[in-house]
């Protein structure tokens, strides 16, 4: 758990966060980092947006990127600084995204998660996501392509 007084805040991503976002992505996905330019292109896609978690000193701790289309949305990426995991930061980011997407009228949030990523799967299951499919060799990993589980969470029920 976070120490009292060091509870991370979560806010919407801003254009000025690209450098911090790229650094966090690199630390979260060292085998497939998205650089600043790639992230700028992703965030420029219609319906794309995200959230950033920061400590009390304003240091970035984690991020969530989503894309919304009509009444559905997908998680594009989620990552937490490896030194600050298991403190509830990923959950807080997901909660912020779920709340905001529900308020905007999104009915379902989809995501893909690697079959060999039990940490993320546990987080998603704890937030009400259920498995609805599997995509072979869909995600890149340190040892090559990995199958992904497709998961979905209904919003606003
Ligand atoms: C997945 C990830 C975002 C989780 O972030 P986090 O801040 O550590 O997650 P939280 O502390 O909010 O954990 C919330 C819940 O998720 C589950 N969970 C998270 N990490 C876990 C682990 N190592 N083992 C088991 N369950 C875990 C637990 O249910 C946990 O609740 P609990 O601590 O009350 O038991 C983080 O591990 C990460 O950045 N991983 C690398 C990038 C990645 O895989 N992203 C997801 C791609 S789909």
Short mmCIF file of N, CA and C and ligand atoms in Angstrom, two decimals:
data_model
loop_
_atom_site.label_atom_id
_atom_site.label_comp_id
_atom_site.label_asym_id
_atom_site.label_seq_id
_atom_site.Cartn_x
_atom_site.Cartn_y
_atom_site.Cartn_z
N UNK A 1 0.84 -1.20 0.00
CA UNK A 1 0.00 0.00 0.00
C UNK A 1 0.88 1.25 0.00
N UNK A 2 0.35 2.35 -0.52
CA UNK A 2 1.08 3.60 -0.49
C UNK A 2 1.18 4.11 0.94
N UNK A 3 2.30 4.76 1.24
CA UNK A 3 2.44 5.37 2.55
C UNK A 3 1.47 6.54 2.66
N UNK A 4 0.93 6.82 3.87
CA UNK A 4 0.04 7.97 4.02
C UNK A 4 0.75 9.23 3.53
N UNK A 5 0.03 10.06 2.84
CA UNK A 5 0.63 11.28 2.31
C UNK A 5 1.32 11.08 0.98
N UNK A 6 1.41 9.81 0.55
CA UNK A 6 2.05 9.56 -0.74
C UNK A 6 1.09 8.83 -1.67
N UNK A 7 -0.19 9.12 -1.53
CA UNK A 7 -1.19 8.47 -2.37
C UNK A 7 -1.15 9.09 -3.75
N UNK A 8 -0.98 8.29 -4.80
CA UNK A 8 -0.87 8.88 -6.12
C UNK A 8 -2.17 9.53 -6.58
N UNK A 9 -2.02 10.61 -7.31
CA UNK A 9 -3.15 11.27 -7.94
C UNK A 9 -3.24 10.78 -9.38
N UNK A 10 -4.43 10.77 -9.91
CA UNK A 10 -4.62 10.37 -11.30
C UNK A 10 -5.31 11.52 -12.03
N UNK A 11 -4.73 11.91 -13.15
CA UNK A 11 -5.34 12.96 -13.96
C UNK A 11 -5.26 12.59 -15.43
N UNK A 12 -6.01 13.33 -16.25
CA UNK A 12 -5.99 13.11 -17.70
C UNK A 12 -4.60 13.41 -18.27
N UNK A 13 -4.22 12.65 -19.27
CA UNK A 13 -2.95 12.90 -19.96
C UNK A 13 -3.03 14.22 -20.71
N UNK A 14 -1.91 14.93 -20.74
CA UNK A 14 -1.82 16.16 -21.51
C UNK A 14 -0.73 16.00 -22.57
N UNK A 15 -0.76 16.86 -23.56
CA UNK A 15 0.24 16.79 -24.63
C UNK A 15 1.66 16.92 -24.08
N UNK A 16 1.79 17.63 -22.97
CA UNK A 16 3.12 17.84 -22.38
C UNK A 16 3.64 16.61 -21.62
N UNK A 17 2.84 15.56 -21.55
CA UNK A 17 3.24 14.35 -20.81
C UNK A 17 3.97 13.33 -21.68
N UNK A 18 4.18 13.64 -22.97
CA UNK A 18 4.71 12.63 -23.90
C UNK A 18 6.05 12.05 -23.46
N UNK A 19 6.94 12.90 -22.96
CA UNK A 19 8.26 12.43 -22.55
C UNK A 19 8.13 11.45 -21.37
N UNK A 20 7.34 11.86 -20.38
CA UNK A 20 7.13 11.00 -19.21
C UNK A 20 6.44 9.71 -19.60
N UNK A 21 5.50 9.81 -20.51
CA UNK A 21 4.76 8.63 -20.97
C UNK A 21 5.69 7.66 -21.67
N UNK A 22 6.57 8.18 -22.54
CA UNK A 22 7.51 7.31 -23.26
C UNK A 22 8.45 6.62 -22.27
N UNK A 23 8.90 7.34 -21.25
CA UNK A 23 9.80 6.74 -20.26
C UNK A 23 9.09 5.64 -19.48
N UNK A 24 7.86 5.88 -19.10
CA UNK A 24 7.10 4.86 -18.36
C UNK A 24 6.81 3.65 -19.25
N UNK A 25 6.48 3.90 -20.51
CA UNK A 25 6.19 2.79 -21.42
C UNK A 25 7.43 1.92 -21.60
N UNK A 26 8.57 2.57 -21.73
CA UNK A 26 9.83 1.83 -21.91
C UNK A 26 10.12 0.94 -20.70
N UNK A 27 9.82 1.46 -19.51
CA UNK A 27 10.07 0.68 -18.30
C UNK A 27 9.03 -0.42 -18.10
N UNK A 28 7.86 -0.21 -18.64
CA UNK A 28 6.78 -1.19 -18.49
C UNK A 28 6.85 -2.28 -19.55
N UNK A 29 7.30 -1.92 -20.76
CA UNK A 29 7.34 -2.87 -21.88
C UNK A 29 8.72 -2.80 -22.54
N UNK A 30 9.77 -3.25 -21.84
CA UNK A 30 11.13 -3.10 -22.38
C UNK A 30 11.35 -3.83 -23.70
N UNK A 31 10.56 -4.86 -23.97
CA UNK A 31 10.72 -5.61 -25.23
C UNK A 31 10.00 -4.95 -26.40
N UNK A 32 9.12 -3.98 -26.11
CA UNK A 32 8.34 -3.35 -27.19
C UNK A 32 7.97 -1.91 -26.80
N UNK A 33 8.98 -1.07 -26.57
CA UNK A 33 8.66 0.30 -26.12
C UNK A 33 8.05 1.15 -27.23
N UNK A 34 7.11 2.00 -26.86
CA UNK A 34 6.54 2.97 -27.80
C UNK A 34 7.25 4.29 -27.53
N UNK A 35 7.91 4.84 -28.57
CA UNK A 35 8.63 6.08 -28.33
C UNK A 35 7.67 7.28 -28.38
N UNK A 36 8.27 8.44 -28.11
CA UNK A 36 7.47 9.67 -28.04
C UNK A 36 6.65 9.92 -29.30
N UNK A 37 7.29 9.68 -30.44
CA UNK A 37 6.58 9.93 -31.70
C UNK A 37 5.42 8.95 -31.89
N UNK A 38 5.68 7.68 -31.61
CA UNK A 38 4.61 6.67 -31.73
C UNK A 38 3.45 7.01 -30.79
N UNK A 39 3.80 7.42 -29.57
CA UNK A 39 2.75 7.76 -28.61
C UNK A 39 1.96 8.99 -29.06
N UNK A 40 2.65 9.96 -29.65
CA UNK A 40 1.95 11.14 -30.16
C UNK A 40 0.96 10.74 -31.25
N UNK A 41 1.40 9.82 -32.11
CA UNK A 41 0.50 9.37 -33.20
C UNK A 41 -0.69 8.62 -32.62
N UNK A 42 -0.43 7.79 -31.62
CA UNK A 42 -1.52 7.03 -31.00
C UNK A 42 -2.53 7.99 -30.36
N UNK A 43 -2.01 8.98 -29.64
CA UNK A 43 -2.92 9.91 -28.94
C UNK A 43 -3.65 10.83 -29.91
N UNK A 44 -3.14 10.93 -31.15
CA UNK A 44 -3.81 11.77 -32.14
C UNK A 44 -4.94 11.00 -32.84
N UNK A 45 -5.07 9.71 -32.59
CA UNK A 45 -6.13 8.93 -33.24
C UNK A 45 -7.48 9.38 -32.68
N UNK A 46 -8.52 9.36 -33.51
CA UNK A 46 -9.84 9.75 -33.00
C UNK A 46 -10.25 8.89 -31.81
N UNK A 47 -10.73 9.53 -30.77
CA UNK A 47 -11.22 8.80 -29.59
C UNK A 47 -10.14 8.37 -28.62
N UNK A 48 -8.87 8.65 -28.94
CA UNK A 48 -7.79 8.20 -28.05
C UNK A 48 -7.58 9.18 -26.90
N UNK A 49 -7.18 8.64 -25.76
CA UNK A 49 -6.90 9.49 -24.61
C UNK A 49 -6.30 8.65 -23.50
N UNK A 50 -6.04 9.28 -22.39
CA UNK A 50 -5.44 8.49 -21.32
C UNK A 50 -5.35 9.23 -20.01
N UNK A 51 -4.77 8.53 -19.04
CA UNK A 51 -4.63 9.04 -17.68
C UNK A 51 -3.21 8.77 -17.21
N UNK A 52 -2.77 9.63 -16.30
CA UNK A 52 -1.43 9.52 -15.74
C UNK A 52 -1.57 9.52 -14.21
N UNK A 53 -0.83 8.62 -13.56
CA UNK A 53 -0.77 8.64 -12.09
C UNK A 53 0.54 9.30 -11.68
N UNK A 54 0.46 10.17 -10.68
CA UNK A 54 1.64 10.92 -10.22
C UNK A 54 1.74 10.84 -8.71
N UNK A 55 2.99 10.89 -8.21
CA UNK A 55 3.14 10.96 -6.76
C UNK A 55 2.99 12.41 -6.30
N UNK A 56 3.11 12.63 -5.00
CA UNK A 56 2.85 13.98 -4.47
C UNK A 56 3.84 15.01 -5.01
N UNK A 57 5.01 14.54 -5.45
CA UNK A 57 6.00 15.47 -6.00
C UNK A 57 5.79 15.68 -7.51
N UNK A 58 4.74 15.05 -8.06
CA UNK A 58 4.47 15.21 -9.49
C UNK A 58 5.23 14.25 -10.38
N UNK A 59 5.89 13.26 -9.78
CA UNK A 59 6.62 12.28 -10.61
C UNK A 59 5.64 11.27 -11.18
N UNK A 60 5.76 10.97 -12.49
CA UNK A 60 4.83 10.03 -13.11
C UNK A 60 5.08 8.59 -12.63
N UNK A 61 4.00 7.89 -12.32
CA UNK A 61 4.11 6.53 -11.77
C UNK A 61 3.48 5.48 -12.67
N UNK A 62 2.53 5.91 -13.48
CA UNK A 62 1.84 4.93 -14.32
C UNK A 62 0.91 5.62 -15.30
N UNK A 63 0.46 4.85 -16.29
CA UNK A 63 -0.39 5.44 -17.32
C UNK A 63 -1.42 4.42 -17.80
N UNK A 64 -2.49 4.95 -18.35
CA UNK A 64 -3.50 4.13 -19.03
C UNK A 64 -3.86 4.85 -20.33
N UNK A 65 -3.83 4.12 -21.43
CA UNK A 65 -4.24 4.67 -22.73
C UNK A 65 -5.44 3.90 -23.23
N UNK A 66 -6.44 4.60 -23.71
CA UNK A 66 -7.63 3.95 -24.25
C UNK A 66 -8.02 4.60 -25.57
N UNK A 67 -8.85 3.90 -26.30
CA UNK A 67 -9.45 4.49 -27.49
C UNK A 67 -10.93 4.17 -27.51
N UNK A 68 -11.72 5.19 -27.74
CA UNK A 68 -13.16 5.04 -27.75
C UNK A 68 -13.69 5.16 -29.17
N UNK A 69 -14.64 4.29 -29.55
CA UNK A 69 -15.30 4.39 -30.85
C UNK A 69 -16.76 4.03 -30.63
N UNK A 70 -17.65 4.95 -30.96
CA UNK A 70 -19.08 4.78 -30.70
C UNK A 70 -19.26 4.43 -29.22
N UNK A 71 -19.98 3.34 -28.91
CA UNK A 71 -20.19 3.05 -27.49
C UNK A 71 -19.27 1.95 -26.97
N UNK A 72 -18.16 1.72 -27.70
CA UNK A 72 -17.18 0.74 -27.23
C UNK A 72 -15.82 1.42 -27.09
N UNK A 73 -14.98 0.83 -26.26
CA UNK A 73 -13.63 1.36 -26.09
C UNK A 73 -12.68 0.19 -25.88
N UNK A 74 -11.39 0.46 -26.11
CA UNK A 74 -10.39 -0.58 -25.86
C UNK A 74 -9.22 0.02 -25.08
N UNK A 75 -8.62 -0.81 -24.26
CA UNK A 75 -7.39 -0.42 -23.58
C UNK A 75 -6.26 -0.59 -24.59
N UNK A 76 -5.53 0.51 -24.84
CA UNK A 76 -4.37 0.43 -25.75
C UNK A 76 -3.12 0.03 -24.99
N UNK A 77 -2.98 0.51 -23.78
CA UNK A 77 -1.81 0.16 -22.97
C UNK A 77 -2.03 0.61 -21.53
N UNK A 78 -1.40 -0.13 -20.63
CA UNK A 78 -1.45 0.19 -19.21
C UNK A 78 -0.11 -0.21 -18.61
N UNK A 79 0.51 0.68 -17.87
CA UNK A 79 1.79 0.33 -17.27
C UNK A 79 2.05 1.13 -16.00
N UNK A 80 2.74 0.49 -15.07
CA UNK A 80 3.11 1.14 -13.81
C UNK A 80 4.61 0.97 -13.62
N UNK A 81 5.25 2.01 -13.12
CA UNK A 81 6.69 1.96 -12.83
C UNK A 81 7.00 0.67 -12.06
N UNK A 82 7.97 -0.13 -12.54
CA UNK A 82 8.26 -1.42 -11.88
C UNK A 82 8.56 -1.29 -10.39
N UNK A 83 9.08 -0.14 -9.98
CA UNK A 83 9.40 0.04 -8.55
C UNK A 83 8.19 0.43 -7.71
N UNK A 84 7.07 0.67 -8.38
CA UNK A 84 5.87 1.10 -7.63
C UNK A 84 4.68 0.19 -7.89
N UNK A 85 4.96 -1.04 -8.24
CA UNK A 85 3.85 -1.96 -8.50
C UNK A 85 3.28 -2.51 -7.21
N UNK A 86 2.07 -3.02 -7.32
CA UNK A 86 1.35 -3.65 -6.19
C UNK A 86 1.04 -2.64 -5.08
N UNK A 87 0.91 -1.37 -5.49
CA UNK A 87 0.50 -0.33 -4.53
C UNK A 87 -0.90 0.18 -4.86
N UNK A 88 -1.54 -0.44 -5.84
CA UNK A 88 -2.88 0.01 -6.20
C UNK A 88 -2.91 1.03 -7.32
N UNK A 89 -1.76 1.34 -7.91
CA UNK A 89 -1.71 2.40 -8.93
C UNK A 89 -2.41 1.95 -10.22
N UNK A 90 -2.13 0.74 -10.66
CA UNK A 90 -2.80 0.22 -11.87
C UNK A 90 -4.31 0.20 -11.67
N UNK A 91 -4.74 -0.22 -10.51
CA UNK A 91 -6.17 -0.25 -10.21
C UNK A 91 -6.79 1.14 -10.22
N UNK A 92 -6.08 2.11 -9.67
CA UNK A 92 -6.60 3.48 -9.65
C UNK A 92 -6.72 4.04 -11.07
N UNK A 93 -5.74 3.74 -11.89
CA UNK A 93 -5.80 4.19 -13.29
C UNK A 93 -7.00 3.57 -14.01
N UNK A 94 -7.16 2.28 -13.80
CA UNK A 94 -8.27 1.59 -14.44
C UNK A 94 -9.61 2.13 -13.95
N UNK A 95 -9.70 2.38 -12.65
CA UNK A 95 -10.94 2.94 -12.10
C UNK A 95 -11.25 4.30 -12.72
N UNK A 96 -10.20 5.13 -12.88
CA UNK A 96 -10.42 6.46 -13.48
C UNK A 96 -10.94 6.31 -14.91
N UNK A 97 -10.33 5.38 -15.65
CA UNK A 97 -10.76 5.16 -17.02
C UNK A 97 -12.18 4.61 -17.09
N UNK A 98 -12.48 3.63 -16.24
CA UNK A 98 -13.82 3.03 -16.25
C UNK A 98 -14.88 4.07 -15.91
N UNK A 99 -14.60 4.89 -14.90
CA UNK A 99 -15.57 5.90 -14.48
C UNK A 99 -15.82 6.92 -15.57
N UNK A 100 -14.73 7.37 -16.18
CA UNK A 100 -14.87 8.40 -17.21
C UNK A 100 -15.55 7.84 -18.46
N UNK A 101 -15.17 6.64 -18.87
CA UNK A 101 -15.78 6.05 -20.06
C UNK A 101 -17.27 5.79 -19.82
N UNK A 102 -17.62 5.33 -18.63
CA UNK A 102 -19.03 5.09 -18.32
C UNK A 102 -19.81 6.40 -18.38
N UNK A 103 -19.20 7.47 -17.84
CA UNK A 103 -19.89 8.78 -17.84
C UNK A 103 -20.08 9.30 -19.27
N UNK A 104 -19.19 8.89 -20.17
CA UNK A 104 -19.29 9.33 -21.57
C UNK A 104 -20.22 8.42 -22.38
N UNK A 105 -20.80 7.41 -21.75
CA UNK A 105 -21.75 6.55 -22.44
C UNK A 105 -21.17 5.31 -23.07
N UNK A 106 -19.93 4.97 -22.73
CA UNK A 106 -19.33 3.74 -23.27
C UNK A 106 -20.01 2.53 -22.63
N UNK A 107 -20.37 1.56 -23.46
CA UNK A 107 -21.08 0.38 -22.95
C UNK A 107 -20.14 -0.76 -22.61
N UNK A 108 -19.05 -0.90 -23.37
CA UNK A 108 -18.14 -2.03 -23.13
C UNK A 108 -16.70 -1.59 -23.35
N UNK A 109 -15.83 -2.07 -22.47
CA UNK A 109 -14.39 -1.80 -22.60
C UNK A 109 -13.68 -3.12 -22.86
N UNK A 110 -12.98 -3.21 -23.98
CA UNK A 110 -12.26 -4.42 -24.38
C UNK A 110 -10.76 -4.25 -24.10
N UNK A 111 -10.08 -5.37 -24.03
CA UNK A 111 -8.60 -5.33 -23.97
C UNK A 111 -8.04 -6.67 -24.39
N UNK A 112 -6.77 -6.65 -24.74
CA UNK A 112 -6.02 -7.88 -24.98
C UNK A 112 -4.91 -7.96 -23.96
N UNK A 113 -4.73 -9.11 -23.38
CA UNK A 113 -3.67 -9.31 -22.39
C UNK A 113 -2.98 -10.63 -22.69
N UNK A 114 -1.64 -10.62 -22.57
CA UNK A 114 -0.88 -11.82 -22.90
C UNK A 114 -1.27 -12.98 -21.99
N UNK A 115 -1.31 -14.18 -22.56
CA UNK A 115 -1.69 -15.35 -21.76
C UNK A 115 -0.70 -15.58 -20.62
N UNK A 116 0.56 -15.12 -20.81
CA UNK A 116 1.56 -15.32 -19.76
C UNK A 116 1.78 -14.05 -18.93
N UNK A 117 0.72 -13.29 -18.73
CA UNK A 117 0.80 -12.07 -17.90
C UNK A 117 -0.24 -12.18 -16.77
N UNK A 118 0.03 -13.06 -15.79
CA UNK A 118 -0.98 -13.28 -14.74
C UNK A 118 -1.24 -12.06 -13.88
N UNK A 119 -0.22 -11.15 -13.72
CA UNK A 119 -0.41 -9.96 -12.91
C UNK A 119 -1.53 -9.09 -13.50
N UNK A 120 -1.38 -8.81 -14.80
CA UNK A 120 -2.38 -7.97 -15.45
C UNK A 120 -3.74 -8.68 -15.49
N UNK A 121 -3.74 -9.97 -15.77
CA UNK A 121 -5.01 -10.71 -15.81
C UNK A 121 -5.72 -10.62 -14.46
N UNK A 122 -4.94 -10.74 -13.37
CA UNK A 122 -5.55 -10.67 -12.04
C UNK A 122 -6.15 -9.30 -11.80
N UNK A 123 -5.44 -8.27 -12.22
CA UNK A 123 -5.96 -6.90 -12.08
C UNK A 123 -7.28 -6.75 -12.85
N UNK A 124 -7.29 -7.20 -14.10
CA UNK A 124 -8.49 -7.04 -14.92
C UNK A 124 -9.66 -7.85 -14.35
N UNK A 125 -9.38 -9.07 -13.92
CA UNK A 125 -10.46 -9.89 -13.35
C UNK A 125 -11.02 -9.23 -12.09
N UNK A 126 -10.12 -8.66 -11.29
CA UNK A 126 -10.56 -7.99 -10.05
C UNK A 126 -11.42 -6.78 -10.37
N UNK A 127 -11.29 -6.22 -11.57
CA UNK A 127 -12.09 -5.06 -11.98
C UNK A 127 -13.28 -5.48 -12.84
N UNK A 128 -13.59 -6.76 -12.85
CA UNK A 128 -14.83 -7.21 -13.50
C UNK A 128 -14.71 -7.60 -14.96
N UNK A 129 -13.50 -7.64 -15.49
CA UNK A 129 -13.34 -8.09 -16.89
C UNK A 129 -13.49 -9.60 -16.96
N UNK A 130 -14.11 -10.07 -18.05
CA UNK A 130 -14.24 -11.51 -18.27
C UNK A 130 -13.63 -11.86 -19.63
N UNK A 131 -13.14 -13.08 -19.73
CA UNK A 131 -12.49 -13.53 -20.96
C UNK A 131 -13.55 -13.87 -22.00
N UNK A 132 -13.35 -13.35 -23.23
CA UNK A 132 -14.32 -13.66 -24.28
C UNK A 132 -13.67 -14.22 -25.54
N UNK A 133 -12.35 -14.36 -25.55
CA UNK A 133 -11.72 -14.92 -26.74
C UNK A 133 -10.21 -14.99 -26.58
N UNK A 134 -9.58 -15.45 -27.63
CA UNK A 134 -8.13 -15.61 -27.63
C UNK A 134 -7.60 -15.31 -29.03
N UNK A 135 -6.54 -14.52 -29.12
CA UNK A 135 -5.93 -14.20 -30.42
C UNK A 135 -4.54 -14.82 -30.46
N UNK A 136 -4.31 -15.77 -31.40
CA UNK A 136 -3.00 -16.42 -31.47
C UNK A 136 -1.91 -15.46 -31.91
N UNK A 137 -0.74 -15.56 -31.28
CA UNK A 137 0.45 -14.80 -31.66
C UNK A 137 0.15 -13.31 -31.86
N UNK A 138 -0.61 -12.72 -30.96
CA UNK A 138 -1.12 -11.36 -31.16
C UNK A 138 -0.22 -10.29 -30.55
N UNK A 139 0.47 -10.62 -29.46
CA UNK A 139 1.28 -9.61 -28.76
C UNK A 139 2.75 -9.98 -28.82
N UNK A 140 3.60 -8.95 -28.90
CA UNK A 140 5.04 -9.24 -28.90
C UNK A 140 5.52 -9.41 -27.47
N UNK A 141 6.48 -10.30 -27.31
CA UNK A 141 7.05 -10.55 -25.98
C UNK A 141 8.54 -10.74 -26.09
N UNK A 142 9.21 -10.91 -24.96
CA UNK A 142 10.67 -11.05 -24.97
C UNK A 142 11.13 -12.27 -25.77
N UNK A 143 10.27 -13.29 -25.86
CA UNK A 143 10.65 -14.51 -26.58
C UNK A 143 9.85 -14.70 -27.86
N UNK A 144 9.35 -13.58 -28.42
CA UNK A 144 8.59 -13.68 -29.66
C UNK A 144 7.11 -13.48 -29.41
N UNK A 145 6.29 -13.73 -30.46
CA UNK A 145 4.85 -13.48 -30.35
C UNK A 145 4.19 -14.36 -29.29
N UNK A 146 3.20 -13.78 -28.63
CA UNK A 146 2.47 -14.51 -27.58
C UNK A 146 0.98 -14.44 -27.87
N UNK A 147 0.26 -15.48 -27.50
CA UNK A 147 -1.19 -15.43 -27.60
C UNK A 147 -1.73 -14.39 -26.62
N UNK A 148 -2.87 -13.82 -26.99
CA UNK A 148 -3.52 -12.85 -26.11
C UNK A 148 -4.93 -13.33 -25.77
N UNK A 149 -5.34 -13.09 -24.54
CA UNK A 149 -6.74 -13.26 -24.16
C UNK A 149 -7.46 -11.96 -24.48
N UNK A 150 -8.66 -12.07 -25.03
CA UNK A 150 -9.51 -10.90 -25.20
C UNK A 150 -10.44 -10.86 -23.99
N UNK A 151 -10.49 -9.71 -23.33
CA UNK A 151 -11.37 -9.57 -22.16
C UNK A 151 -12.27 -8.36 -22.35
N UNK A 152 -13.43 -8.40 -21.71
CA UNK A 152 -14.36 -7.28 -21.82
C UNK A 152 -14.99 -7.01 -20.46
N UNK A 153 -15.29 -5.75 -20.24
CA UNK A 153 -16.02 -5.34 -19.04
C UNK A 153 -17.18 -4.46 -19.48
N UNK A 154 -18.38 -4.82 -19.03
CA UNK A 154 -19.55 -3.98 -19.32
C UNK A 154 -19.54 -2.78 -18.39
N UNK A 155 -19.94 -1.64 -18.90
CA UNK A 155 -19.96 -0.42 -18.09
C UNK A 155 -21.40 0.06 -17.92
N UNK A 156 -21.62 0.72 -16.84
CA UNK A 156 -22.89 1.39 -16.64
C UNK A 156 -24.03 0.48 -16.26
N UNK A 157 -23.78 -0.79 -15.92
CA UNK A 157 -24.86 -1.68 -15.48
C UNK A 157 -25.22 -1.40 -14.03
C1 LIG B 1 -0.26 -4.98 -14.69
C2 LIG B 1 0.19 -3.75 -13.93
C3 LIG B 1 -0.26 -2.50 -14.69
C4 LIG B 1 -0.48 -3.75 -12.54
O1 LIG B 1 -0.19 -2.51 -11.91
P1 LIG B 1 -0.14 -2.42 -10.30
O2 LIG B 1 -0.10 -0.97 -9.97
O3 LIG B 1 0.96 -3.25 -9.78
O4 LIG B 1 -1.53 -3.07 -9.92
P2 LIG B 1 -2.32 -2.87 -8.55
O5 LIG B 1 -1.36 -2.67 -7.43
O6 LIG B 1 -3.36 -1.83 -8.75
O7 LIG B 1 -2.99 -4.30 -8.39
C5 LIG B 1 -4.38 -4.45 -8.39
C6 LIG B 1 -4.71 -5.93 -8.37
O8 LIG B 1 -4.17 -6.59 -9.50
C7 LIG B 1 -3.73 -7.89 -9.11
N1 LIG B 1 -2.27 -7.96 -9.23
C8 LIG B 1 -1.43 -6.95 -9.60
N2 LIG B 1 -0.16 -7.38 -9.59
C9 LIG B 1 -0.19 -8.68 -9.23
C10 LIG B 1 0.80 -9.69 -9.05
N3 LIG B 1 2.11 -9.42 -9.23
N4 LIG B 1 0.40 -10.91 -8.67
C11 LIG B 1 -0.90 -11.19 -8.46
N5 LIG B 1 -1.90 -10.28 -8.61
C12 LIG B 1 -1.54 -9.05 -8.99
C13 LIG B 1 -4.19 -8.08 -7.69
O9 LIG B 1 -5.52 -8.55 -7.74
C14 LIG B 1 -4.14 -6.64 -7.19
O10 LIG B 1 -4.92 -6.41 -6.06
P3 LIG B 1 -4.28 -6.64 -4.59
O11 LIG B 1 -2.94 -5.98 -4.56
O12 LIG B 1 -5.30 -6.00 -3.69
O13 LIG B 1 -4.20 -8.12 -4.43
C15 LIG B 1 1.74 -3.75 -13.72
O14 LIG B 1 2.11 -5.01 -13.18
C16 LIG B 1 2.55 -3.49 -14.99
O15 LIG B 1 2.80 -2.33 -15.36
N6 LIG B 1 2.97 -4.57 -15.68
C17 LIG B 1 3.80 -4.44 -16.90
C18 LIG B 1 2.99 -3.90 -18.04
C19 LIG B 1 1.76 -4.75 -18.30
O16 LIG B 1 1.81 -5.97 -18.30
N7 LIG B 1 0.62 -4.06 -18.56
C20 LIG B 1 -0.65 -4.70 -18.87
C21 LIG B 1 -0.67 -5.06 -20.31
S1 LIG B 1 -2.26 -5.79 -20.76
#
